[in-house]
Coordinates of C-alpha atoms in Angstrom, one line a residue:
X1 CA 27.6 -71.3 35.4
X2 CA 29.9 -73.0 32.8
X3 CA 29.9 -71.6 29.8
X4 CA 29.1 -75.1 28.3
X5 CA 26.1 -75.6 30.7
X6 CA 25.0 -72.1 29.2
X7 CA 24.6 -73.6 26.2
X8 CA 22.9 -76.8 26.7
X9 CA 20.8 -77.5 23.7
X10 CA 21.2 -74.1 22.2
X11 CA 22.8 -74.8 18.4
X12 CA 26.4 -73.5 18.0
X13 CA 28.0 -72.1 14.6
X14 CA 31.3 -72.1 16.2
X15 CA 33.4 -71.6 19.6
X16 CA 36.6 -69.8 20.3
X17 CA 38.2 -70.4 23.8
X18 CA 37.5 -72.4 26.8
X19 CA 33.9 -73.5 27.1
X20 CA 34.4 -74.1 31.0
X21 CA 34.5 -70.4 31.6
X22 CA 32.9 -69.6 34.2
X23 CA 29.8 -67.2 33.5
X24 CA 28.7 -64.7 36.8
X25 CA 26.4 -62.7 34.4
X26 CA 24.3 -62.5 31.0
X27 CA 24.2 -58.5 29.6
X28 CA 23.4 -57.2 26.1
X29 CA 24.5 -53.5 27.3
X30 CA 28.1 -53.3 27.3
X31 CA 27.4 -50.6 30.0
X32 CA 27.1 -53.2 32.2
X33 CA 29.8 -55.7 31.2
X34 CA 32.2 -56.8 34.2
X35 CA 34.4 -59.3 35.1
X36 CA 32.8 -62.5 34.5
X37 CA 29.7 -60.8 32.2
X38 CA 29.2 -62.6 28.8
X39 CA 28.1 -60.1 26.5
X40 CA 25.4 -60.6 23.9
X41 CA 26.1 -58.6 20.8
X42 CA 22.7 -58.3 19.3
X43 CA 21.6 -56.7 15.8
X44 CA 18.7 -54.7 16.7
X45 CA 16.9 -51.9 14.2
X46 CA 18.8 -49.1 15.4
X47 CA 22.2 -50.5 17.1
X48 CA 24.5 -53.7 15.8
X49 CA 25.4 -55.1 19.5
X50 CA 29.1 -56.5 17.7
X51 CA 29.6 -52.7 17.1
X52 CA 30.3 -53.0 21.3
X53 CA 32.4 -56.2 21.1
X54 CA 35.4 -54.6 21.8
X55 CA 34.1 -52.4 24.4
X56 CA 32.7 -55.3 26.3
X57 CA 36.5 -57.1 26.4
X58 CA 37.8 -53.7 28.2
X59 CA 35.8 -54.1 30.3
X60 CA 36.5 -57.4 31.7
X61 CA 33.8 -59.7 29.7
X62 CA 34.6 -63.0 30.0
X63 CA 33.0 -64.2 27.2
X64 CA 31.2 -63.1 23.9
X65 CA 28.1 -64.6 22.1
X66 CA 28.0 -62.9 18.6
X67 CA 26.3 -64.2 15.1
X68 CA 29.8 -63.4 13.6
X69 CA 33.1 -63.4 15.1
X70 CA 35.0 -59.9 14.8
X71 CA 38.1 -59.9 12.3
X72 CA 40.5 -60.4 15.2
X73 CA 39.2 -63.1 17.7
X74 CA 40.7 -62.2 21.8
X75 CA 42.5 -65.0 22.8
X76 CA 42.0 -64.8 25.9
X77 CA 38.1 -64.5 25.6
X78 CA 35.7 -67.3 25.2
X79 CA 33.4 -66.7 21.8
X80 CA 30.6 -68.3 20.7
X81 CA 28.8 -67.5 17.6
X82 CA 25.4 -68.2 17.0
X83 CA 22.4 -68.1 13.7
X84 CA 20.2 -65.9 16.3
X85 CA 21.8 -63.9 19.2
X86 CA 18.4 -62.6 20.7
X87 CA 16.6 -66.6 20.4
X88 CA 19.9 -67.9 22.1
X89 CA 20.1 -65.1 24.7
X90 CA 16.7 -66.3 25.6
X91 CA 17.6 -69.9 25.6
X92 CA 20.6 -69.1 27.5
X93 CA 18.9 -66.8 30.3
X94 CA 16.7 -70.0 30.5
X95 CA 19.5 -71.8 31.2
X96 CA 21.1 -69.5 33.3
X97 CA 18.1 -68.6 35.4
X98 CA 17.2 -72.4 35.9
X99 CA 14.0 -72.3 33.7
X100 CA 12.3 -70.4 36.4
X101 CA 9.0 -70.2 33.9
X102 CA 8.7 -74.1 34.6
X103 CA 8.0 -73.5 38.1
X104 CA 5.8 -71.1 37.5
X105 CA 2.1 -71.0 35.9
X106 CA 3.2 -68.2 33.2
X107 CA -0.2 -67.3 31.1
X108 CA 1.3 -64.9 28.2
X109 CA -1.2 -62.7 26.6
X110 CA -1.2 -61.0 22.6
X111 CA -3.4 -58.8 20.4
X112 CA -4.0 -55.4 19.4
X113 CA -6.2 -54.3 21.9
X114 CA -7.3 -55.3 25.4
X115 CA -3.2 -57.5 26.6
X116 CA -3.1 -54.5 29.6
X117 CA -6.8 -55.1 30.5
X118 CA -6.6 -59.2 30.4
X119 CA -3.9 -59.4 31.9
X120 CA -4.3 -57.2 35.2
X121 CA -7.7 -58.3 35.6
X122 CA -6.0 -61.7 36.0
X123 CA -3.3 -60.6 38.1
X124 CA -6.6 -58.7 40.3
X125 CA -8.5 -62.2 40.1
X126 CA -5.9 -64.2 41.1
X127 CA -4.5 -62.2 43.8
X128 CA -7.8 -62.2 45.2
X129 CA -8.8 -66.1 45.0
X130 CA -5.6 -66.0 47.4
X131 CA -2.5 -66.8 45.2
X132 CA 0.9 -64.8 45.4
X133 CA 1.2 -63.4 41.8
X134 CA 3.3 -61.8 39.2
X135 CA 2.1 -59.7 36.6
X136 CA 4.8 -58.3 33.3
X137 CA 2.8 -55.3 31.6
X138 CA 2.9 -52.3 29.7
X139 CA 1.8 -50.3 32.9
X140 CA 3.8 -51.7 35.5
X141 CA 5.7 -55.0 36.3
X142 CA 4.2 -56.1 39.8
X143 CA 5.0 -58.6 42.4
X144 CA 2.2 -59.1 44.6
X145 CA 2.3 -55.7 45.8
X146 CA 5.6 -54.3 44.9
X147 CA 5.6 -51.8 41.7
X148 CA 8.5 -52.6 39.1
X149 CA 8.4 -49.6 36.7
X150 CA 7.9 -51.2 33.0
X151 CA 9.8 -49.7 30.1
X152 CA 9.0 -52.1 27.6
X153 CA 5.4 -54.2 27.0
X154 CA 7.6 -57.2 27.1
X155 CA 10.9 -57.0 28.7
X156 CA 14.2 -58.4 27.4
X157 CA 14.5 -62.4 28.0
X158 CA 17.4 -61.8 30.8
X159 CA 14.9 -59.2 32.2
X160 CA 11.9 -61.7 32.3
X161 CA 13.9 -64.5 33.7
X162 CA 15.5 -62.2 36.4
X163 CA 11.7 -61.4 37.4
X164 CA 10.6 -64.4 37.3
X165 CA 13.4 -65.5 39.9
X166 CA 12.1 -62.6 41.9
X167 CA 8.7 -64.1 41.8
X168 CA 9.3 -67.6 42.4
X169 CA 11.1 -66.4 45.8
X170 CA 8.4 -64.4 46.6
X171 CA 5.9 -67.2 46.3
X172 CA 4.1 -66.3 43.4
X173 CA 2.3 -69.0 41.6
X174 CA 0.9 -67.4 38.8
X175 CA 2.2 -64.2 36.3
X176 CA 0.5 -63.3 33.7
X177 CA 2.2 -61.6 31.0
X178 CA 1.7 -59.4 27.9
X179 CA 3.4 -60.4 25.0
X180 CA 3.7 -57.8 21.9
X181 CA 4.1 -58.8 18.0
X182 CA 7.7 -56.9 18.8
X183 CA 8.6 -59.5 21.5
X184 CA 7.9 -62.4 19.2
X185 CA 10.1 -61.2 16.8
X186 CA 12.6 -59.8 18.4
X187 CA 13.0 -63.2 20.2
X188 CA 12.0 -62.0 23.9
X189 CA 10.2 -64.9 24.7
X190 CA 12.4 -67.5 23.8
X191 CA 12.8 -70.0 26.7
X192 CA 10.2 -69.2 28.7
X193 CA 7.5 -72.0 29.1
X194 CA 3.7 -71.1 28.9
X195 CA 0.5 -73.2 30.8
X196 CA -1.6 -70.7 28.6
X197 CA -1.6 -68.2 25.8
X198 CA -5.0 -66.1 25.2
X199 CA -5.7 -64.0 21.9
X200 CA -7.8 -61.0 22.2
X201 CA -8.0 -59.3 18.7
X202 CA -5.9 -57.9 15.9
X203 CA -6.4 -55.0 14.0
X204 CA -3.8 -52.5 11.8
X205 CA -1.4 -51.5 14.2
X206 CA 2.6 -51.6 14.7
X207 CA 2.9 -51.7 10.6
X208 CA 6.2 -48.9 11.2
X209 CA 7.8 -52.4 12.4
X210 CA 6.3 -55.1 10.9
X211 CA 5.9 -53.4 7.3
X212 CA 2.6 -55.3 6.2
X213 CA -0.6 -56.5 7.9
X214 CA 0.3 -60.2 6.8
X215 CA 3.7 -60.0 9.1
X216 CA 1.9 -58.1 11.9
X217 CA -0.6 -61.5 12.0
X218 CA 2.1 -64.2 11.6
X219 CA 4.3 -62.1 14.8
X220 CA 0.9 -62.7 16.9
X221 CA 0.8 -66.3 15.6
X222 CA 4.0 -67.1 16.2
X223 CA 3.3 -67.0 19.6
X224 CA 0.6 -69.9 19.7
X225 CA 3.1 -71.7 17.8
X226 CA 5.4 -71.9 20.3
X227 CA 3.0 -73.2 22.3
X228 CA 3.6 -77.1 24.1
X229 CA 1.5 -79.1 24.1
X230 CA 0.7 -78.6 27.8
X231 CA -1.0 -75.8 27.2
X232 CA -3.7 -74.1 26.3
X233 CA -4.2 -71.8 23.3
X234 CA -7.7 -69.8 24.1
X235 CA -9.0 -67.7 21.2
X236 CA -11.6 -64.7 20.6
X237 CA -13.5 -66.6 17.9
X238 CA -15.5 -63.4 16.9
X239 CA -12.3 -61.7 15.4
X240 CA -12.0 -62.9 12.1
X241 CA -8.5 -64.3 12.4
X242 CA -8.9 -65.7 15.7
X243 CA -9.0 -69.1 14.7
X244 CA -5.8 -68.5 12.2
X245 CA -3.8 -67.6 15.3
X246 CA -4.4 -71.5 16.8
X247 CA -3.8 -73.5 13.3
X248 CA -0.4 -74.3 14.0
X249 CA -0.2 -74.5 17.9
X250 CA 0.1 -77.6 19.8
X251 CA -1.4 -76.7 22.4
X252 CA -5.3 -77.5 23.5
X253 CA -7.6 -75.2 21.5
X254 CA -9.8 -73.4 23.6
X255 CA -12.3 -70.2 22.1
X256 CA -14.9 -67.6 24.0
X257 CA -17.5 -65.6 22.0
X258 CA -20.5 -63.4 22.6
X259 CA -22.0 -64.2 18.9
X260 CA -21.3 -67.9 18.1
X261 CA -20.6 -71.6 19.8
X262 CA -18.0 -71.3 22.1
X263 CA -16.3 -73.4 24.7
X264 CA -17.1 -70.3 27.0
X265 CA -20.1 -68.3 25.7
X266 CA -21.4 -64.8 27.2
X267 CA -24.1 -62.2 25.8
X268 CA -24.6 -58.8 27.2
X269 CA -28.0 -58.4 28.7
X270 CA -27.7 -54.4 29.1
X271 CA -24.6 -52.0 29.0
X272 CA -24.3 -48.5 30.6
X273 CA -21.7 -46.3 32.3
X274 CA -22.1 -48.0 35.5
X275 CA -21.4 -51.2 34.4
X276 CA -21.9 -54.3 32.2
X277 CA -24.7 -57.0 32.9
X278 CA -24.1 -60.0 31.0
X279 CA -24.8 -63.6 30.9
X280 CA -21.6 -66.2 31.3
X281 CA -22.0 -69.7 30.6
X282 CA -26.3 -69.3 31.9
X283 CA -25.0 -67.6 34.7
X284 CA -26.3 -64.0 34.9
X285 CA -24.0 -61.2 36.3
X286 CA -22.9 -57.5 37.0
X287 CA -19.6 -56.0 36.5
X288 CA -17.8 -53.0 37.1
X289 CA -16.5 -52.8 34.1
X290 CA -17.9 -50.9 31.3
X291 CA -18.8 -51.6 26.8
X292 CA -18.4 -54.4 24.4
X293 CA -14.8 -55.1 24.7
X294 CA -14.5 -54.8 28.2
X295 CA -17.3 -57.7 27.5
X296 CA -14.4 -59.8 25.9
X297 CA -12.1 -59.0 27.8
X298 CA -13.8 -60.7 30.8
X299 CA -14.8 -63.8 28.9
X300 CA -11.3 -64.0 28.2
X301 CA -10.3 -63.8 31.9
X302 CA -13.1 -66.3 33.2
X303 CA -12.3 -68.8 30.5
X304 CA -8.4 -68.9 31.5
X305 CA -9.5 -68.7 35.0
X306 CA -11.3 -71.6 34.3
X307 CA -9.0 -73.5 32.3
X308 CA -6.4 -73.4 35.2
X309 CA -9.1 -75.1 37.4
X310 CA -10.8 -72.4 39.2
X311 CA -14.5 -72.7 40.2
X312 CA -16.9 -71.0 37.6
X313 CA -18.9 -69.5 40.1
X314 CA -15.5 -67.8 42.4
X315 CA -14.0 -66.4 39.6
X316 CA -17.9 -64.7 38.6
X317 CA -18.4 -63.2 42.0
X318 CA -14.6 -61.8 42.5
X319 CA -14.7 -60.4 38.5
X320 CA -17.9 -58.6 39.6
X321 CA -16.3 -56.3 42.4
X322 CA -12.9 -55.9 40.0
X323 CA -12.7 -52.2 39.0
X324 CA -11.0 -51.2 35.2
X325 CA -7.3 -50.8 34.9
X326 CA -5.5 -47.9 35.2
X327 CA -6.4 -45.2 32.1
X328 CA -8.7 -47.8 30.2
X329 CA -12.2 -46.4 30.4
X330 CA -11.1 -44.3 33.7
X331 CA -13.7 -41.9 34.7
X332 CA -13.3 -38.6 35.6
X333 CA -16.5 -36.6 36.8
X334 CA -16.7 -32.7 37.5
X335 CA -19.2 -31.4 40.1
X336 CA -21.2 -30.5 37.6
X337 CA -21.5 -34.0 36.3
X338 CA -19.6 -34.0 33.0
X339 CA -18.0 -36.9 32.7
X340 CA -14.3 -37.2 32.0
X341 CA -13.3 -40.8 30.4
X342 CA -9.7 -41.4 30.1
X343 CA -8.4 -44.1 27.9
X344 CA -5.2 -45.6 26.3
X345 CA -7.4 -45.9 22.9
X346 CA -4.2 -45.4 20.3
X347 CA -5.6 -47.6 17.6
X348 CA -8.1 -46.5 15.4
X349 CA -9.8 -50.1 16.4
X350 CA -9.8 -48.9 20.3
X351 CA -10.6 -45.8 19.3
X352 CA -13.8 -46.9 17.5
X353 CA -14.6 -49.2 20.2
X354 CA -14.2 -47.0 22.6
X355 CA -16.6 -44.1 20.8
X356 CA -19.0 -46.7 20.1
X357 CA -19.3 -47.7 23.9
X358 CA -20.0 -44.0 24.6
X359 CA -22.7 -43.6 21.8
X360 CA -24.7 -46.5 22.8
X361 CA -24.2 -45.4 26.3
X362 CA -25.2 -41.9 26.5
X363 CA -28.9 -41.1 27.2
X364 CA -31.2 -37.4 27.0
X365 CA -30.3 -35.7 30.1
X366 CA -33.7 -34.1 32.7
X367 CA -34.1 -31.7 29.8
X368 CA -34.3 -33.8 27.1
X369 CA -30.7 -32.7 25.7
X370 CA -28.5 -35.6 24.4
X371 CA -25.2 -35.1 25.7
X372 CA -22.3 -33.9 23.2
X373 CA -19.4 -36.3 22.5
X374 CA -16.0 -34.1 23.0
X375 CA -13.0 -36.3 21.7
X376 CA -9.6 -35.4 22.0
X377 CA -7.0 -37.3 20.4
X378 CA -3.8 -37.4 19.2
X379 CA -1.4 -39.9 17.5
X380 CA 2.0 -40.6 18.6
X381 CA 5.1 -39.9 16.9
X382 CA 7.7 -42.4 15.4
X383 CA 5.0 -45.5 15.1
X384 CA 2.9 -46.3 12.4
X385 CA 2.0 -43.2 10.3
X386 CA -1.1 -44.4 7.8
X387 CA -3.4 -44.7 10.9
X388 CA -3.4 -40.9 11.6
X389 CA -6.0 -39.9 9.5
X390 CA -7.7 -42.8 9.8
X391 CA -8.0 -42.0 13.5
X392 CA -8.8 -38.7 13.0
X393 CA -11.4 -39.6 10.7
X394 CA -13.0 -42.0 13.5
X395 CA -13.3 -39.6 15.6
X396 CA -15.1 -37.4 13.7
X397 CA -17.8 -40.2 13.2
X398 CA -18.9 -40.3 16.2
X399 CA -17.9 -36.5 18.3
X400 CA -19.9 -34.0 18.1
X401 CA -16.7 -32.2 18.8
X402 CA -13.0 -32.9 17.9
X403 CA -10.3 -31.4 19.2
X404 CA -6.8 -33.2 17.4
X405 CA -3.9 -32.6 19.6
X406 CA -0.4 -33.6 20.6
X407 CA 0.7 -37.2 21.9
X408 CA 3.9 -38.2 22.7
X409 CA 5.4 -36.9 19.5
X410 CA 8.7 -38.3 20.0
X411 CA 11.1 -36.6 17.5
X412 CA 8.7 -36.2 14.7
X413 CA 7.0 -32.4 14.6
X414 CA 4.1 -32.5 16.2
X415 CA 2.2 -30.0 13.7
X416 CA 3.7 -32.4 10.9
X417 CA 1.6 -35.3 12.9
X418 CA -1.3 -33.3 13.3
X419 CA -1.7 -32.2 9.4
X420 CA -1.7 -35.6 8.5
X421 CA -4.5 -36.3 11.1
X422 CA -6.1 -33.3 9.5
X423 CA -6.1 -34.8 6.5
X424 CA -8.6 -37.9 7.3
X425 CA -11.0 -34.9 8.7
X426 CA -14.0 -35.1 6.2
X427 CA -15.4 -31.4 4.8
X428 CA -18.0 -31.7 6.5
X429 CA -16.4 -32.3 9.4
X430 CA -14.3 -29.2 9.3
X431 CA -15.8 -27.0 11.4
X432 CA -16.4 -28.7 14.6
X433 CA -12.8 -29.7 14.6
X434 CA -10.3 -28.1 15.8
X435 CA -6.6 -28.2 16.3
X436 CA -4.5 -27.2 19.7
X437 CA -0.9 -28.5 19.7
X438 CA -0.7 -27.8 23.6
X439 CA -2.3 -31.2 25.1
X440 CA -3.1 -29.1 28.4
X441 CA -4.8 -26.5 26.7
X442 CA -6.3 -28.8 24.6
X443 CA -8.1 -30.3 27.9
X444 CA -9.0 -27.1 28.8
X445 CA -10.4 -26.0 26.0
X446 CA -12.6 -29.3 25.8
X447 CA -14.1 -28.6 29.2
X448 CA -15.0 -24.9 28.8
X449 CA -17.0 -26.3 25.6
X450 CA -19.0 -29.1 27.8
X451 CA -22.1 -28.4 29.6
X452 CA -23.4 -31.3 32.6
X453 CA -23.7 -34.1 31.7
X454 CA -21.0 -33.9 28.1
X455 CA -18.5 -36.6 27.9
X456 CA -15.3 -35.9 27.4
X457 CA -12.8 -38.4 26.0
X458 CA -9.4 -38.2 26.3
X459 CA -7.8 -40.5 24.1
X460 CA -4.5 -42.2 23.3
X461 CA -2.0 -41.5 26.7
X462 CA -4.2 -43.7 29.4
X463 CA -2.3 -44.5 32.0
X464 CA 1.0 -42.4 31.3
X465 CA 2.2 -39.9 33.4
X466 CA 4.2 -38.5 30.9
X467 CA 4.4 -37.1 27.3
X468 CA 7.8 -37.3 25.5
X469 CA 9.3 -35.1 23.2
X470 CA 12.8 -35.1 21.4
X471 CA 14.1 -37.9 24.0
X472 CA 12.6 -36.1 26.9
X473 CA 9.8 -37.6 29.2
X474 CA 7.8 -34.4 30.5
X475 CA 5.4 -35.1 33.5
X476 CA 1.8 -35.5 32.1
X477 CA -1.1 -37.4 33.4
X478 CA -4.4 -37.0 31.4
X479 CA -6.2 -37.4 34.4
X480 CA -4.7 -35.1 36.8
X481 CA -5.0 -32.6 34.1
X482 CA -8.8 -33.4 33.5
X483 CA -9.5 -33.1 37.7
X484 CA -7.2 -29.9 37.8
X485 CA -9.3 -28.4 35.0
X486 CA -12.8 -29.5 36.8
X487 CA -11.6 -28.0 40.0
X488 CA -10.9 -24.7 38.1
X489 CA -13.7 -24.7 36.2
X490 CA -15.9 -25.4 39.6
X491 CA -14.2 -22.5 41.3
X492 CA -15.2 -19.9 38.0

């Protein structure tokens, strides 16, 4: 493509060099620049892409889009400077890419908690009322049934517009796609076309980025206002700022609830851990999945079901048989039935819904004995400190016993981490909480305190398989640890 087709509708500050060059690739890593690339020199919090400018001429870009033009401009490279690289990237993989989110049903999803839930439960659903489907997530990227890893909630724009190709020549019809406050303000989005966006909740989270709650909410709401008036803007109208996400979009208001007037209404009927039995829009049924916000979560997935025309009904009886995502409320039982629950809860909001499931789950076992509560938990290093003892401090409301361990400390100290989750450990607290830095041994030591029947919740890591530490990914899967400890255990 030209590099004045590139730019079609995309607001220039000033050009340098022929516009008809000819444009084979789009890159913001001058580690992949080649003949032909344009590179995209991007400020971003750690790295200044126009740092790389001259790196990316070496080797062989053909053209450069930049927010400000180096002191010495190559003649003999096409440049192109911009108010926004990262919002014109997007609008210029767009471009590139031939709008492949136009052709496409692309339903994005944001909030705090539940994006990785919503939105492969709607990849499961679809896939199984017969459509070829895409799904972009923090577990995995999927096409139908090939497994993309995912390094990012939401990739890059050139990323997403390169998968979205993918789809589109695979058949898909549908992808549905998490979008993170990061990815709205980083730009990531820009140029893609939604039929649908769905808000699930908001509470403190990402503030290491954002710097204030306030900026956190308007990044979630800048989505819906990017919204056409084509689509749909669905909202959880039980979170307090779930109609402030939808004031400024254009698109068709649409809410679900399970305490007020809604245009798609549920109430639980009971809750256990087997499953959820609930009423949808007069329509009683069972599901698979398990607590209060899995409850939303699936009001969330029948209303957008429904919204993109699907029969009520259908999407009711295929929801029923869908099992929980990987690492959200994943159970793990020994053969001494203590039960294992493994779940990505790394906000004190998950967290506390999370706990709260268990609570009102857990009934007197043959003896009479209510089961204990064993959390283990850990916050992450390198994100948003304050909610460490707040977390902490959760958790001790509702264990019987705590056990605060490592996460993926990144490359903070995980000790450092840990004394500040001590720190939101109440005196009372104190002495059925305990600290092991080791996350394995912290497992173990969990189990050899349960008796049948316990529940043990390993919190924070979900689905990874890994736990990083000073730029290295170590192998680490909560659940094969939990299983392996069972077995041993078992074999005592």
């Amino acid at each position: 493509m030209q590099l004045k087709d590139l730019f079609y509708k995309i607001p220039l500050l000033a050009t340098s060099g022929s516009m008809n060059t000819e444009i084979t690739n789009l890159t913001m890593d001058s580690r992949r620049v080649g003949p032909g690339s344009l590179f995209i020199a991007i400020r971003g919090t750690v790295v200044d892409g126009h740092e790389f400018i001259e790196t990316a001429i070496r080797q062989g870009a053909a053209a450069i889009l930049c927010e400000e033009f180096p002191s010495e401009v190559n003649p003999s490279v096409a440049f192109v400077s911009v108010q926004n690289s990262a919002r014109a990237m997007g609008l210029a993989a767009a471009n590139f890419y031939e709008h492949p989110s136009q052709k496409i049903k692309l339903v994005g999803v944001t909030g705090t908690n539940g994006k990785t839930s919503v939105a492969t439960l709607l990849f499961r659903l679809f896939r199984g009322l017969g459509y070829r489907c895409g799904l972009l997530s923090t577990v995995q990227n999927q096409i139908d049934d090939e497994v993309i890893p995912a390094t990012h909630t939401t990739p890059d724009a050139i990323t997403t517009n390169q998968l979205l190709v993918k789809m589109r020549a695979h058949g898909c019809t549908h992808v549905f796609m998490e979008v993170s406050s990061h990815a709205v303000v980083q730009e990531r989005i820009a140029g893609l076309t939604f039929v649908g966006g769905i808000f699930t909740n908001i509470t403190h989270d990402h503030l290491d980025f954002h710097g204030t709650f306030d900026n956190y909410i308007r990044a979630k709401k800048g989505f819906f206002d990017q919204l056409p008036s084509s689509a749909f803007a669905l909202t959880n109208v039980d979170d307090k700022r779930g109609l402030v996400m939808l004031q400024n979009t254009a698109a068709r208001k649409e809410s679900y609830s399970l305490q007020t007037l809604a245009t798609f209404k549920g109430k639980i009927i009971a809750d256990s851990l087997f499953g959820l039995h609930m009423l949808v829009d007069d329509r009683e049924v069972w599901f698979k999945l398990i607590g209060r916000f899995n409850a939303y979560n699936l009001l969330s997935v029948y209303g957008t079901a429904a919204l993109l025309g699907e029969e009520p009904t259908e999407v009711l009886t295929l929801l029923s048989g869908i099992t929980p995502p990987q690492g959200r409320f994943e159970q793990v039982v020994s053969d001494d039935n203590i039960v294992g629950i493994v779940d990505y809860a790394h906000t004190p909001d998950a967290l506390q819904n999370v706990l709260e499931t268990i609570t009102e789950l857990r009934h007197t076992d043959e003896q009479g004995r209510l089961p204990q509560i064993i959390t283990i938990v850990g916050c992450g290093g390198n994100r948003d400190a304050a909610k460490r003892p707040i977390m902490a401090g959760i958790a001790c409301k509702f264990s019987n016993r705590i056990i605060l361990t490592s996460d993926n400390p990144r490359n903070e100290d995980p000790m450092a981490i840990l004394e500040q989750m001590q720190a939101g450990v109440p005196p009372v607290d104190a002495k059925k909480t305990q600290t092991i830095e080791d996350r394995q041994e912290a497992i173990r030591k969990a189990v050899s305190l349960a008796h049948p029947y316990d529940i043990i919740l390993v919190a924070g890591k979900g689905h990874e398989t890994y736990q990083e530490i000073k730029g290295v990914k170590y192998d680490f899967d909560d659940r094969t640890v939990l299983r392996d400890t069972f077995a041993e255990r078992g074999n005592q």
